[in-house]
XYZ file of C-alpha atoms in Angstrom:
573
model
C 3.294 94.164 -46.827
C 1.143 93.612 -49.942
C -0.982 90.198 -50.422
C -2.427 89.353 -53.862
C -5.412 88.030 -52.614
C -5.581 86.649 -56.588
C -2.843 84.183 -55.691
C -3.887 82.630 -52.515
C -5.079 78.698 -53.134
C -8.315 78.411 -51.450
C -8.510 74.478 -52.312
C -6.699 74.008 -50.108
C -6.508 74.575 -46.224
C -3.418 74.471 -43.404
C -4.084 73.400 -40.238
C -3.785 75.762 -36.865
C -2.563 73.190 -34.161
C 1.327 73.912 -35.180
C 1.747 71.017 -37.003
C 1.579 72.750 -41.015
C -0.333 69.444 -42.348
C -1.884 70.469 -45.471
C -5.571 69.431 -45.926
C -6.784 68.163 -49.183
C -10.457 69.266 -48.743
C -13.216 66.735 -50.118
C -15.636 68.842 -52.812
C -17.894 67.433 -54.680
C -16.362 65.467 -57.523
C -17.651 64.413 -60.907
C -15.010 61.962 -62.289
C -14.940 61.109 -65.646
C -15.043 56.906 -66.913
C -14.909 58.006 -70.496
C -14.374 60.919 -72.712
C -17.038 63.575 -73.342
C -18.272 66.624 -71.814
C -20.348 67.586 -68.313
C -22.862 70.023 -68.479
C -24.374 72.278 -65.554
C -27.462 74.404 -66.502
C -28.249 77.485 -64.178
C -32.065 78.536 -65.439
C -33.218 82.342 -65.164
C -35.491 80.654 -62.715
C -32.915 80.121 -59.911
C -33.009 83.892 -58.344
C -29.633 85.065 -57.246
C -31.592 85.494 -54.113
C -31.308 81.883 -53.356
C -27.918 81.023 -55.269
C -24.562 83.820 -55.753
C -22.223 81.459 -57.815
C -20.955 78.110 -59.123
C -17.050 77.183 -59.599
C -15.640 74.734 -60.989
C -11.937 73.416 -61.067
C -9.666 70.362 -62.482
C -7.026 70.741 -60.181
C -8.429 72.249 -57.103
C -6.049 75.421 -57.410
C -7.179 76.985 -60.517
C -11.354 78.060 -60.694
C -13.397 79.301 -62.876
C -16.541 80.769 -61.738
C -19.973 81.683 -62.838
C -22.062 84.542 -61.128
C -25.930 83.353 -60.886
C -27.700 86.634 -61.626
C -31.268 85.625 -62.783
C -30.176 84.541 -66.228
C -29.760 81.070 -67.588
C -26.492 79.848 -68.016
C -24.991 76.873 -69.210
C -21.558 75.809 -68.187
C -19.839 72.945 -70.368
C -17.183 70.961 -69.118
C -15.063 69.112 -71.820
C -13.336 66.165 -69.826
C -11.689 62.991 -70.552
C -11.641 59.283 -69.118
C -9.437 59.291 -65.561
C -10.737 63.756 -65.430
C -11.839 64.610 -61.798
C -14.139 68.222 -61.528
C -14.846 69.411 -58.302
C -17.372 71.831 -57.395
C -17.809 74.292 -55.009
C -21.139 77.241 -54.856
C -22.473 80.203 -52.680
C -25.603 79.176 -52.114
C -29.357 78.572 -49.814
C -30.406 75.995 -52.202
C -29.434 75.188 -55.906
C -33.449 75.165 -56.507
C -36.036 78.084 -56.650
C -39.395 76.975 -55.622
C -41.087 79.892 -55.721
C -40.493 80.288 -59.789
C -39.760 75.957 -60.062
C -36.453 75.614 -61.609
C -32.974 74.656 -60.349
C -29.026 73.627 -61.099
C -28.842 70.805 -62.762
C -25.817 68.520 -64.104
C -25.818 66.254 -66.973
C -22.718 65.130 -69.227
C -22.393 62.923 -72.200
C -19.226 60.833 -70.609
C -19.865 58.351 -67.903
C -18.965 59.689 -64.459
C -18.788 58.886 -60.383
C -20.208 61.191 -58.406
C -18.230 61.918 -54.684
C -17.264 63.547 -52.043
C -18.856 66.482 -49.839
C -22.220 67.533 -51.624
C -22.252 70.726 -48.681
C -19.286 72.380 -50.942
C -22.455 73.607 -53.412
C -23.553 75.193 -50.515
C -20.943 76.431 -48.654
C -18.062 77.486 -50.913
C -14.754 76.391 -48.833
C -16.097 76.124 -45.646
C -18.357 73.075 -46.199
C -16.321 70.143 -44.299
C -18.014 70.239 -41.038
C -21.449 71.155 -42.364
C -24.355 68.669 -41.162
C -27.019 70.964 -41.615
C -28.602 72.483 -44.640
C -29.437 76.885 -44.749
C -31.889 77.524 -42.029
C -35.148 78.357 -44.263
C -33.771 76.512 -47.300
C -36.036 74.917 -49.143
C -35.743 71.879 -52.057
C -32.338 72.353 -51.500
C -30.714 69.937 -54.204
C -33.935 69.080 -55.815
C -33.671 67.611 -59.292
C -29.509 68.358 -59.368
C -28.981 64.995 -61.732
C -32.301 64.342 -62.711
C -32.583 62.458 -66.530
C -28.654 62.137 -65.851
C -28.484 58.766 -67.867
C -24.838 58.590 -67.646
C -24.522 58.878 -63.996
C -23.141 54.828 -63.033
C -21.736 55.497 -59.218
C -23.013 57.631 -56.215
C -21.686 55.752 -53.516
C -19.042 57.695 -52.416
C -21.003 61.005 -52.618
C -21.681 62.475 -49.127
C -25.282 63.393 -47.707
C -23.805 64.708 -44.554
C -27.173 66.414 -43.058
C -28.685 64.692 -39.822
C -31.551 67.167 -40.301
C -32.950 67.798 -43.223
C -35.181 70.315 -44.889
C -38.932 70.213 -47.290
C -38.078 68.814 -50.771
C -34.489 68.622 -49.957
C -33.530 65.679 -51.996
C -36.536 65.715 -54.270
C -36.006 63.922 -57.483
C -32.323 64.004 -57.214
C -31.323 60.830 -59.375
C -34.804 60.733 -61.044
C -34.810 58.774 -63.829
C -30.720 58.399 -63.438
C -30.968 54.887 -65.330
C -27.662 54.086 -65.135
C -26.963 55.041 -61.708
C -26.052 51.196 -59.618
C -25.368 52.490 -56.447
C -26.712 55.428 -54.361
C -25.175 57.439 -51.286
C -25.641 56.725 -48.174
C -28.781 58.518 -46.699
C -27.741 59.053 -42.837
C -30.367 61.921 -41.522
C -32.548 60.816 -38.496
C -34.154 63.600 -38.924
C -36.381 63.813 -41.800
C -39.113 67.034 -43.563
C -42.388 66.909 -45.700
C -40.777 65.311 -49.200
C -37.378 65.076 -48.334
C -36.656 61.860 -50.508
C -39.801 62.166 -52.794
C -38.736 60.574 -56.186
C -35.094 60.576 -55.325
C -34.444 57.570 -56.987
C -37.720 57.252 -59.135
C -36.608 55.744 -62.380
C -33.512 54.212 -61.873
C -33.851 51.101 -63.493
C -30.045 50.055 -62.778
C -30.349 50.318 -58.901
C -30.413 46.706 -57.301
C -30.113 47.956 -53.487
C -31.120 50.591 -51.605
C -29.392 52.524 -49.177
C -29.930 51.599 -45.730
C -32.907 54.074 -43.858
C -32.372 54.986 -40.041
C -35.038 57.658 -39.181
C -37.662 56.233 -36.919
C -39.728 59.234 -36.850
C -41.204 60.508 -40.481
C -42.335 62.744 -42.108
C -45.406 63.365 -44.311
C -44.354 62.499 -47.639
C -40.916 61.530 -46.779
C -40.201 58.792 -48.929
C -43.282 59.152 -51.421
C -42.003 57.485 -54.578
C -38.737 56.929 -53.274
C -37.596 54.024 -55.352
C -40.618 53.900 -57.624
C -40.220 52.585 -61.007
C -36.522 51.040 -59.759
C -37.085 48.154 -61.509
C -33.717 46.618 -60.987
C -34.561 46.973 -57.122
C -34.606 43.197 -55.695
C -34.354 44.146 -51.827
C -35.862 46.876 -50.207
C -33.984 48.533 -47.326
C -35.342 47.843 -43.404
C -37.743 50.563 -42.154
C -37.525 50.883 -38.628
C -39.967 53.576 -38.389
C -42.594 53.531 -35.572
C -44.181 56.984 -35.870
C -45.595 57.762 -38.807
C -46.511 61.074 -41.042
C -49.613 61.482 -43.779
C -48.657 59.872 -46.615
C -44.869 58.845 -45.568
C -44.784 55.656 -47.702
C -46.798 56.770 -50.582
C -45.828 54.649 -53.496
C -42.307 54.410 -51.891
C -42.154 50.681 -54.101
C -44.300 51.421 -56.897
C -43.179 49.714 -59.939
C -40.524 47.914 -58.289
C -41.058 44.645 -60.581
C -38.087 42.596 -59.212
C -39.152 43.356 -55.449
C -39.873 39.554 -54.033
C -40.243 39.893 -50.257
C -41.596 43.288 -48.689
C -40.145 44.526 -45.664
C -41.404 44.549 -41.772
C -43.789 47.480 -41.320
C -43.990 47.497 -37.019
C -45.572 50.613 -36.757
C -49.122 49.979 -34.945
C -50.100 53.483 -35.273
C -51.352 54.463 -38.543
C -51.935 58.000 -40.448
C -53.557 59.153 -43.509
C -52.135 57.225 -46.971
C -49.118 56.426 -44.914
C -49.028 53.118 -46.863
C -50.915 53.893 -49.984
C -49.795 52.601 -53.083
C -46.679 51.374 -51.461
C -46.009 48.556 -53.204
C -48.467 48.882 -56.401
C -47.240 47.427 -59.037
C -44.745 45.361 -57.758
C -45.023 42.374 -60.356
C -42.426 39.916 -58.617
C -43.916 40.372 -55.064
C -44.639 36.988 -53.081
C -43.633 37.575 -49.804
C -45.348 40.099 -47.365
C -45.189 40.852 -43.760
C -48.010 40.904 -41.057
C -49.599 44.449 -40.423
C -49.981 44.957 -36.987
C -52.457 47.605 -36.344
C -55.522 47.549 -35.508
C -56.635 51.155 -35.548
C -56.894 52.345 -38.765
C -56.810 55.778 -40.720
C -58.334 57.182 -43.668
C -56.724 55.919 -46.918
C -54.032 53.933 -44.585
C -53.318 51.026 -46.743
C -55.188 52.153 -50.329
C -54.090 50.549 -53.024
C -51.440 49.467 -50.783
C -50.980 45.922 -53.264
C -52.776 46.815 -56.498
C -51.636 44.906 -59.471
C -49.135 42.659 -57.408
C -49.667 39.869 -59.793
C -47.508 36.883 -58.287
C -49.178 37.509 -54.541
C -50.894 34.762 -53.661
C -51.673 35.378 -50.054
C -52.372 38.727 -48.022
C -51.236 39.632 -44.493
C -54.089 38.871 -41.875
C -55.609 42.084 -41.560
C -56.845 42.416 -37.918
C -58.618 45.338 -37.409
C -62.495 45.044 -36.361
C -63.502 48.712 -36.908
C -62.750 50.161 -41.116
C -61.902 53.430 -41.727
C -62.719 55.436 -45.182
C -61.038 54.446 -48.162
C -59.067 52.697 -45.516
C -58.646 48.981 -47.785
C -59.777 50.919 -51.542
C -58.094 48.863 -53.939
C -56.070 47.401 -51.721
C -55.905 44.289 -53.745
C -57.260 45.337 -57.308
C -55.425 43.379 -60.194
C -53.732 41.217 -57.761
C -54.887 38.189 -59.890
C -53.117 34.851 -58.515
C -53.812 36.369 -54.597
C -55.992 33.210 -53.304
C -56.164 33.622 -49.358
C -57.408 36.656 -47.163
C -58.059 36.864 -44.067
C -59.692 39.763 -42.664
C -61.571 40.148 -39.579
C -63.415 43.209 -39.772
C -66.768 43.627 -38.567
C -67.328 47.564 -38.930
C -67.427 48.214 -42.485
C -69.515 51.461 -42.447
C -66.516 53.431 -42.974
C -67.140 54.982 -46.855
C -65.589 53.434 -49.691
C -63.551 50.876 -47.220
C -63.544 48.343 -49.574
C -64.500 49.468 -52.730
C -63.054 47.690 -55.267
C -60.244 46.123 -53.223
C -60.440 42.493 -54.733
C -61.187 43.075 -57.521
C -59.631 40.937 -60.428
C -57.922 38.487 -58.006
C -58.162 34.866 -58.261
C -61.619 33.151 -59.256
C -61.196 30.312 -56.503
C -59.473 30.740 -53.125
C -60.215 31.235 -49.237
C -61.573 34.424 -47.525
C -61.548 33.981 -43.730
C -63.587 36.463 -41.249
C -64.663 37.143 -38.039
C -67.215 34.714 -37.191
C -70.099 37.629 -36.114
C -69.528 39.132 -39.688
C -72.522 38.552 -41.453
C -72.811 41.694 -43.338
C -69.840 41.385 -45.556
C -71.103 41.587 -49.692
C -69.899 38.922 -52.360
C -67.996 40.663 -55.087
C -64.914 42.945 -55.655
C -66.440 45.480 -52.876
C -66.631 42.344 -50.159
C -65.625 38.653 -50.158
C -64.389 37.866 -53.984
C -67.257 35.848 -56.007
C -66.518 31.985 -56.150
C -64.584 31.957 -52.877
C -64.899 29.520 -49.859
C -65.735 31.431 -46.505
C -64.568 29.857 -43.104
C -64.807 32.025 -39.636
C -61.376 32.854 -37.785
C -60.493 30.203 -35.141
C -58.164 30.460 -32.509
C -54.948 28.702 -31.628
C -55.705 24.985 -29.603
C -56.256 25.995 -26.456
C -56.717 23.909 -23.262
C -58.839 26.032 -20.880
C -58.065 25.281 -16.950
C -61.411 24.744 -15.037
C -58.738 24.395 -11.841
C -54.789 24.637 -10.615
C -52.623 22.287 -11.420
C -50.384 21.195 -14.247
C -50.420 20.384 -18.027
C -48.185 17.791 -19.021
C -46.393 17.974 -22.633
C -44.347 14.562 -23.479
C -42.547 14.505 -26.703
C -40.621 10.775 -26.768
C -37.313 10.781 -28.316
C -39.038 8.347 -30.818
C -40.884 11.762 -32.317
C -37.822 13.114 -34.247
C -37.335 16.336 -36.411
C -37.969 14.694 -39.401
C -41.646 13.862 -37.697
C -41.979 17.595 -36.119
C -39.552 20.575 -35.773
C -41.123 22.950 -32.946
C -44.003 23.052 -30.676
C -44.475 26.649 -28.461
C -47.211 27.605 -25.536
C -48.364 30.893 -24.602
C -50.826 32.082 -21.931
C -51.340 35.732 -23.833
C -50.914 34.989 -27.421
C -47.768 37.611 -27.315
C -44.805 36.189 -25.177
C -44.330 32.535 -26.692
C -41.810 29.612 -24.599
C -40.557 27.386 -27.407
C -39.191 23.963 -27.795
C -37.021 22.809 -30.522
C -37.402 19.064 -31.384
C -34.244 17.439 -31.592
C -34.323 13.780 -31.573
C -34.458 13.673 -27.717
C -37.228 12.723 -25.115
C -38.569 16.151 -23.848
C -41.417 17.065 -21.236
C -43.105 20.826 -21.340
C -44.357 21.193 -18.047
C -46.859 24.322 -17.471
C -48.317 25.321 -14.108
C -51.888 26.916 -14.476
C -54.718 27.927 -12.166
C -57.970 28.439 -12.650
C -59.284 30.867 -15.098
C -56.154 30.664 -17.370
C -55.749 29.659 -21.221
C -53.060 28.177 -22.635
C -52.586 28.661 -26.112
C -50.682 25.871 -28.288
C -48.593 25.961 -31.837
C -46.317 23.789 -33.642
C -44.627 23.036 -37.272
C -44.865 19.306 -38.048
C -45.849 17.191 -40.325
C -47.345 14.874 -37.542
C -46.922 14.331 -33.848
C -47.498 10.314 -33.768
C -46.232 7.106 -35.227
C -46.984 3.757 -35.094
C -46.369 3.108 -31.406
C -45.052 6.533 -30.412
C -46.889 10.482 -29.679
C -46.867 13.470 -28.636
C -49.323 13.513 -25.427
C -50.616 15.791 -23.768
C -51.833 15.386 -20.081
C -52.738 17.151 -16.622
C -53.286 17.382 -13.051
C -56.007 20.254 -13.372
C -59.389 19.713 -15.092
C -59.542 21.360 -18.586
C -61.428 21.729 -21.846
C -59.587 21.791 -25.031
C -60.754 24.701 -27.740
C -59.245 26.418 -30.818
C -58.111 25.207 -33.947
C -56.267 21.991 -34.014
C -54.240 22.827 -36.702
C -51.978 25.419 -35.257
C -50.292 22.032 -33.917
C -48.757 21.672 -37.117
C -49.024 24.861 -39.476
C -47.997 27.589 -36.383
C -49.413 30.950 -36.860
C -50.511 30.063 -40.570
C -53.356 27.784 -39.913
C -56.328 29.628 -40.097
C -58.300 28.187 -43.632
C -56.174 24.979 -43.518
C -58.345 21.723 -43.902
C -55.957 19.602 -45.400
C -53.194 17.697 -43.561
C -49.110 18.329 -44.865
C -48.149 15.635 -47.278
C -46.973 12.517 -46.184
C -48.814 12.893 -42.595
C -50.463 9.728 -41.595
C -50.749 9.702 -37.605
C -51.511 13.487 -37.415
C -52.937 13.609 -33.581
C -52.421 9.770 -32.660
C -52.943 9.006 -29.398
C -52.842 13.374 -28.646
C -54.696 13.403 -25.273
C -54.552 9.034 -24.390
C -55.029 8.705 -21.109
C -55.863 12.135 -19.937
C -58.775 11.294 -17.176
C -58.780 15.474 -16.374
C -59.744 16.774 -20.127
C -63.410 17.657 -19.759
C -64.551 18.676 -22.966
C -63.441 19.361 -26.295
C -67.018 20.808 -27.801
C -65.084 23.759 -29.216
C -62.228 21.934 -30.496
C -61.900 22.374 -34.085
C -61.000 19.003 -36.410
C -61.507 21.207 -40.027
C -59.649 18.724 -41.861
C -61.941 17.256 -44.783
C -59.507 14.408 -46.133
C -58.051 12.258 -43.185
C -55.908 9.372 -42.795
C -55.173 7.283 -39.288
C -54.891 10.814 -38.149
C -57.161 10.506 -35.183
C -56.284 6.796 -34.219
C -56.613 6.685 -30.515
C -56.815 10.424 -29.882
C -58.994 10.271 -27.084
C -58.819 6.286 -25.782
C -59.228 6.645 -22.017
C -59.950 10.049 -21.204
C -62.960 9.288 -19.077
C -63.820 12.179 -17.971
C -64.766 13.862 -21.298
C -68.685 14.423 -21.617
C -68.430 16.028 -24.922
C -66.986 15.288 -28.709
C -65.370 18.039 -31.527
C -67.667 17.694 -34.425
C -65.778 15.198 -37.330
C -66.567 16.978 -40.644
C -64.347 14.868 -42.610
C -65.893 13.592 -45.829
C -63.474 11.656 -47.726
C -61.746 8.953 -44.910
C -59.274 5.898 -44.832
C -59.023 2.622 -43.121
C -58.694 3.341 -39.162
C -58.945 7.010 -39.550
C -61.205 7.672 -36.279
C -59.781 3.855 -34.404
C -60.548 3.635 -31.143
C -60.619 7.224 -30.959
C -63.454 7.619 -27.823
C -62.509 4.103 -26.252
C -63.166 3.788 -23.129
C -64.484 6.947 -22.531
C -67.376 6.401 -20.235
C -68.538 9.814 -19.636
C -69.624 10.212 -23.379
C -73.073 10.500 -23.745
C -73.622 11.744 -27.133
C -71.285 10.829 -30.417
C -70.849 13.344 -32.757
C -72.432 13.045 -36.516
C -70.650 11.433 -38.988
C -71.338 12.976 -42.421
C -69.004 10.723 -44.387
C-alpha cells in the first residue's frame, strides 16, 4: 500500500479510544478585526540551532512553511477583517540570546491574539505541553514587541507552570493598543521571566492575576511599567523573595491609586526598588512589615509619587545601605512619616530620600533617636518632630479584671469600634451597634493590655464609655488610638464635631494608680476631659495637659475627688 505522506492533514488529529471524534487542535491564532497584512520577521540572528521552521495556515489543512537557516526572512501575511492565521514552529526558543535577536510579529490590521502559544514550539504536538525546552532560554522574548495594533490577548494561552530565564521578556512591550493580557498561570517562576512584558502598554487597565509565591530575581522587573492606563494592580501573594523581584514592576503607572499588600517580612537586595516610581495618581499605600532590611530593599521605592501624602510606618530600628535612597525624592505633597529607626550608619541609607516633599508636615521617630539630620538626607527641613507612642495601655500591677462599659446611649454615630489586645498582634473586637455592651478582660499581674478604637468621641452629655477594674493598674500609651485606631501616632487634634472626647473615661475607677505616662497630645480641646478622672482615688499621679488653646469646661471636674493626688500637673495655657 502506498501513502502520500503530502496528503495527510496534520491540523488535525483523531482520537485512539474507538470513538473517531475528530479534534480541532487549538494553535496559536492571529485573527484579523480589519483588513491589512501580518508580518513575521525571522532575523539572521535567530540560529537554526535554536529554531528549524515557522508555518503558517488559513484553514488549518493547507501550510506554508519557512525553513529558519541563519538568514533573515520576512513572511507577509495579507488578511482581511473576520481572517483567522494559525501558527505552528519547530523550535527551543523563537529568540537567540547568544547573538540578541528573535521572531517577531507585527501587522498593519487590528488583530486578537489566541489559543495555544506551545504550537511555536512544538509543531503538532503542543496541546499537552506545560513546560518550555529544557535549556531554553528567552523563549518568546520580544515576539509582539512595538505591535501597536495588537487590541486582545486574553484568550492566548501561557500554559507553562514552570518557566524559564527571559521567557516572556518584553513580549507586549510597548503593545499600546493591547486592553487585555493572557492569563499568566506559572507558580513557578526564573531570573526575568516577565521583565518588561507589558512595559508600554498604555491601553492596559488590569492586570492579570499573579499566583507564584516564591520569586525570582528579576521576575517581574518592569512588568507593567509605563502602563499608564493601569488603575489596579494585581494581588501579590509572594512571601519569599528574589534580588530585585519587584524592580520598577509599577514604574510610570500614572493612573495607579492604591498599591497593593506587600506581606513578605523577609527582604532581599532591590526587591522593591523603584517599584512604584513615578506613579503620579498614587494615594493609597500599604504597611511594610519588615523589620530586617537589605541593601537597596526599598530605593527609590516612591520617588516622584506626587499625590502621596502619607508613607507607610517604616519599623525597622537597624538601616541597611542604600536601604531608604530616594525612597521619597520628588514626592512633593507627602506630609507624614513615620520612621523609627535608630541605626542609621548603614551608607547612603537615606541619602536624598525626602527630598522635594512637602515644606510643612509631621516626621515621627523613635524617641532614643537623637542623631537623625534635618534636611533631604534626615527629617525634611520645616517639619514638626514628635517621638512614637504606643497604643493606651492599662498596665496590671495585680489579677483581676478590667471592666469595659459601652451604654446603649453611645451609638455608632458617636463611635463605630473599640478592640483590646494583650500582644499588639491578635486583636478581640467589638462593633458598636446601638446596644449596651460590657468588654470584660481577665489579667494578672505583669500583663498589658493594649486599647484602640474609631470614634469620633466616647461620651455625651450624661452618657460614656468607662472603663473600670478589680486589679490595680496604671494607664500608659497614647490616648488617641481610642479614636484614630492604628493611625494615631502624630495626631493632636480631635475629629470634627467631637466635644466629650474622654468624658467621664475612667469615673469612678478607685484601682487606676497612675496615669504619668498617659499621653493627652491634643493641643486644641473642647469639654473633652470633663470628668475624666472624678473619683478615682487611688491615683497619685496626673498625664501632663499640653493643651494651649481651651474652651469653657474643657478639664471640669476632671481630678475631683481624687484624694491621693499630690501634685497637679502644669498648665501652660
Amino acid at each position: 500500500m502506498y501513502i502520500n505522506i503530502s496528503k495527510v492533514d496534520f491540523g488535525r488529529c483523531y482520537s485512539g479510544s474507538g470513538g473517531g471524534g475528530e479534534v480541532d487542535l487549538d494553535y496559536m491564532t492571529l485573527s484579523a478585526l480589519s483588513d491589512g497584512e501580518i508580518t513575521i520577521t525571522i532575523p539572521a540572528e535567530l540560529s537554526s540551532t535554536y529554531a528549524t521552521s515557522l508555518s503558517y495556515s488559513k484553514d488549518k489543512s493547507t501550510w506554508t512553511d519557512t525553513i529558519v537557516d541563519n538568514t533573515a526572512k520576512t513572511i507577509s501575511i495579507p488578511i482581511k477583517s473576520g481572517d483567522n492565521v494559525y501558527l505552528k514552529g519547530d523550535a527551543l526558543t523563537l529568540f537567540d540570546e547568544e547573538n540578541y535577536g528573535g521572531l517577531s510579529i507585527n501587522s498593519t490590521a487590528n488583530i486578537d491574539a489566541s489559543g495555544n502559544i506551545m504550537s511555536l514550539l512544538y509543531g503538532d504536538n503542543f496541546e499537552d505541553k506545560t513546560t518550555l525546552p529544557e535549556g531554553s532560554t528567552y523563549n518568546f522574548g520580544s515576539l509582539f514587541s512595538g505591535n501597536e495594533h495588537l487590541i486582545n490577548a486574553k484568550d492566548l494561552k501561557l500554559p507553562a507552570t514552570t518557566l524559564n530565564y527571559s521567557c516572556y521578556s518584553s513580549m507586549f512591550e510597548g503593545c499600546t493598543s493591547l486592553t487585555t493580557s493572557p492569563a499568566l498561570p506559572a507558580t513557578t517562576l526564573a531570573e526575568n521571566c516577565y521583565e518588561f512584558i507589558f512595559s508600554g502598554c498604555t491601553s492596559l487597565t488590569t492586570a492579570p492575576e499573579l499566583p507564584a509565591t516564591t520569586l525570582a530575581p528579576g521576575c517581574y522587573g518592569y512588568m507593567f511599567s509605563d502602563c499608564t492606563s493601569l488603575s489596579t494592580a494585581p494581588e501579590l501573594p509572594a512571601t519569599t523573595l528574589a534580588d530585585n523581584c519587584y524592580n520598577g514592576m509599577f514604574s510610570g503607572c500614572t493612573s495607579l491609586t492604591t498599591a497593593p499588600e506587600l506581606p513578605a517580612i523577609t527582604l532581599e537586595p532591590a526587591c522593591y526598588s523603584s517599584m512604584f516610581s513615578g506613579c503620579t495618581s498614587l494615594t493609597t499605600v500599604q504597611e511594610l512589615l519588615a523589620t530586617t532590611l537589605a541593601d537597596s530593599c526599598y530605593s527609590s521605592m516612591f520617588l516622584g509619587c506626587t499625590s502621596l501624602t502619607a508613607a507607610p510606618e517604616l519599623p525597622a530600628t537597624t538601616l541597611a545601605n542604600s536601604c531608604y535612597e530616594r525612597m521619597f525624592y520628588r514626592c512633593s505633597k507627602l506630609n507624614n512619616i513615620t520612621m523609627l529607626a535608630t541605626d542609621i550608619s548603614a551608607t547612603n541609607c537615606l541619602t536624598n530620600w525626602v527630598g522635594g516633599v512637602a515644606t510643612t508636615g509631621t516626621f515621627i521617630k523613635a524617641s532614643t533617636m537623637t542623631s537623625l539630620p534635618t534636611g533631604e538626607n534626615g527629617i525634611p527641613t520645616g517639619w514638626t518632630v514628635l517621638d512614637v507612642t504606643d497604643y493606651m495601655t492599662l498596665s496590671a500591677l495585680g489579677d483581676g479584671e478590667i471592666t469595659i462599659t459601652i451604654p446603649a446611649e453611645i451609638n455608632s454615630s458617636y463611635a463605630t469600634s473599640l478592640s483590646y489586645s494583650k500582644d499588639k498582634s491578635n486583636w478581640t473586637d467589638t462593633i458598636i451597634d446601638d446596644t449596651a455592651q460590657t468588654i470584660t478582660i481577665p489579667v494578672t499581674s505583669g500583663e498589658n493590655v493594649y486599647l484602640k478604637g474609631i470614634a469620633k468621641e466616647l461620651g455625651k452629655y450624661n452618657s460614656f464609655i468607662n472603663i473600670n477594674s478589680t486589679a490595680n493598674i496604671n494607664a500608659s500609651g497614647n490616648i488617641m488610638s481610642l479614636l484614630y485606631g492604628d493611625d494615631y501616632n502624630g495626631k493632636t487634634s480631635f475629629p470634627e464635631g467631637s466635644e466629650h472626647t474622654f468624658r467621664s473615661l475612667f469615673k469612678g475607677n478607685t484601682h487606676l494608680i497612675s496615669a504619668e505616662n498617659l499621653i493627652l497630645p491634643a493641643t486644641t480641646v473642647s469639654t473633652c476631659y470633663y470628668s475624666m478622672f472624678d473619683g478615682c482615688t487611688s491615683l497619685t499621679t496626673a498625664p501632663e495637659l499640653p493643651a494651649t488653646t481651651l474652651v469653657n469646661g474643657c478639664y471640669r471636674y476632671m481630678f475631683q475627688g481624687c484624694t491621693s493626688l499630690t501634685t497637679s500637673p502644669e498648665l501652660p495655657a
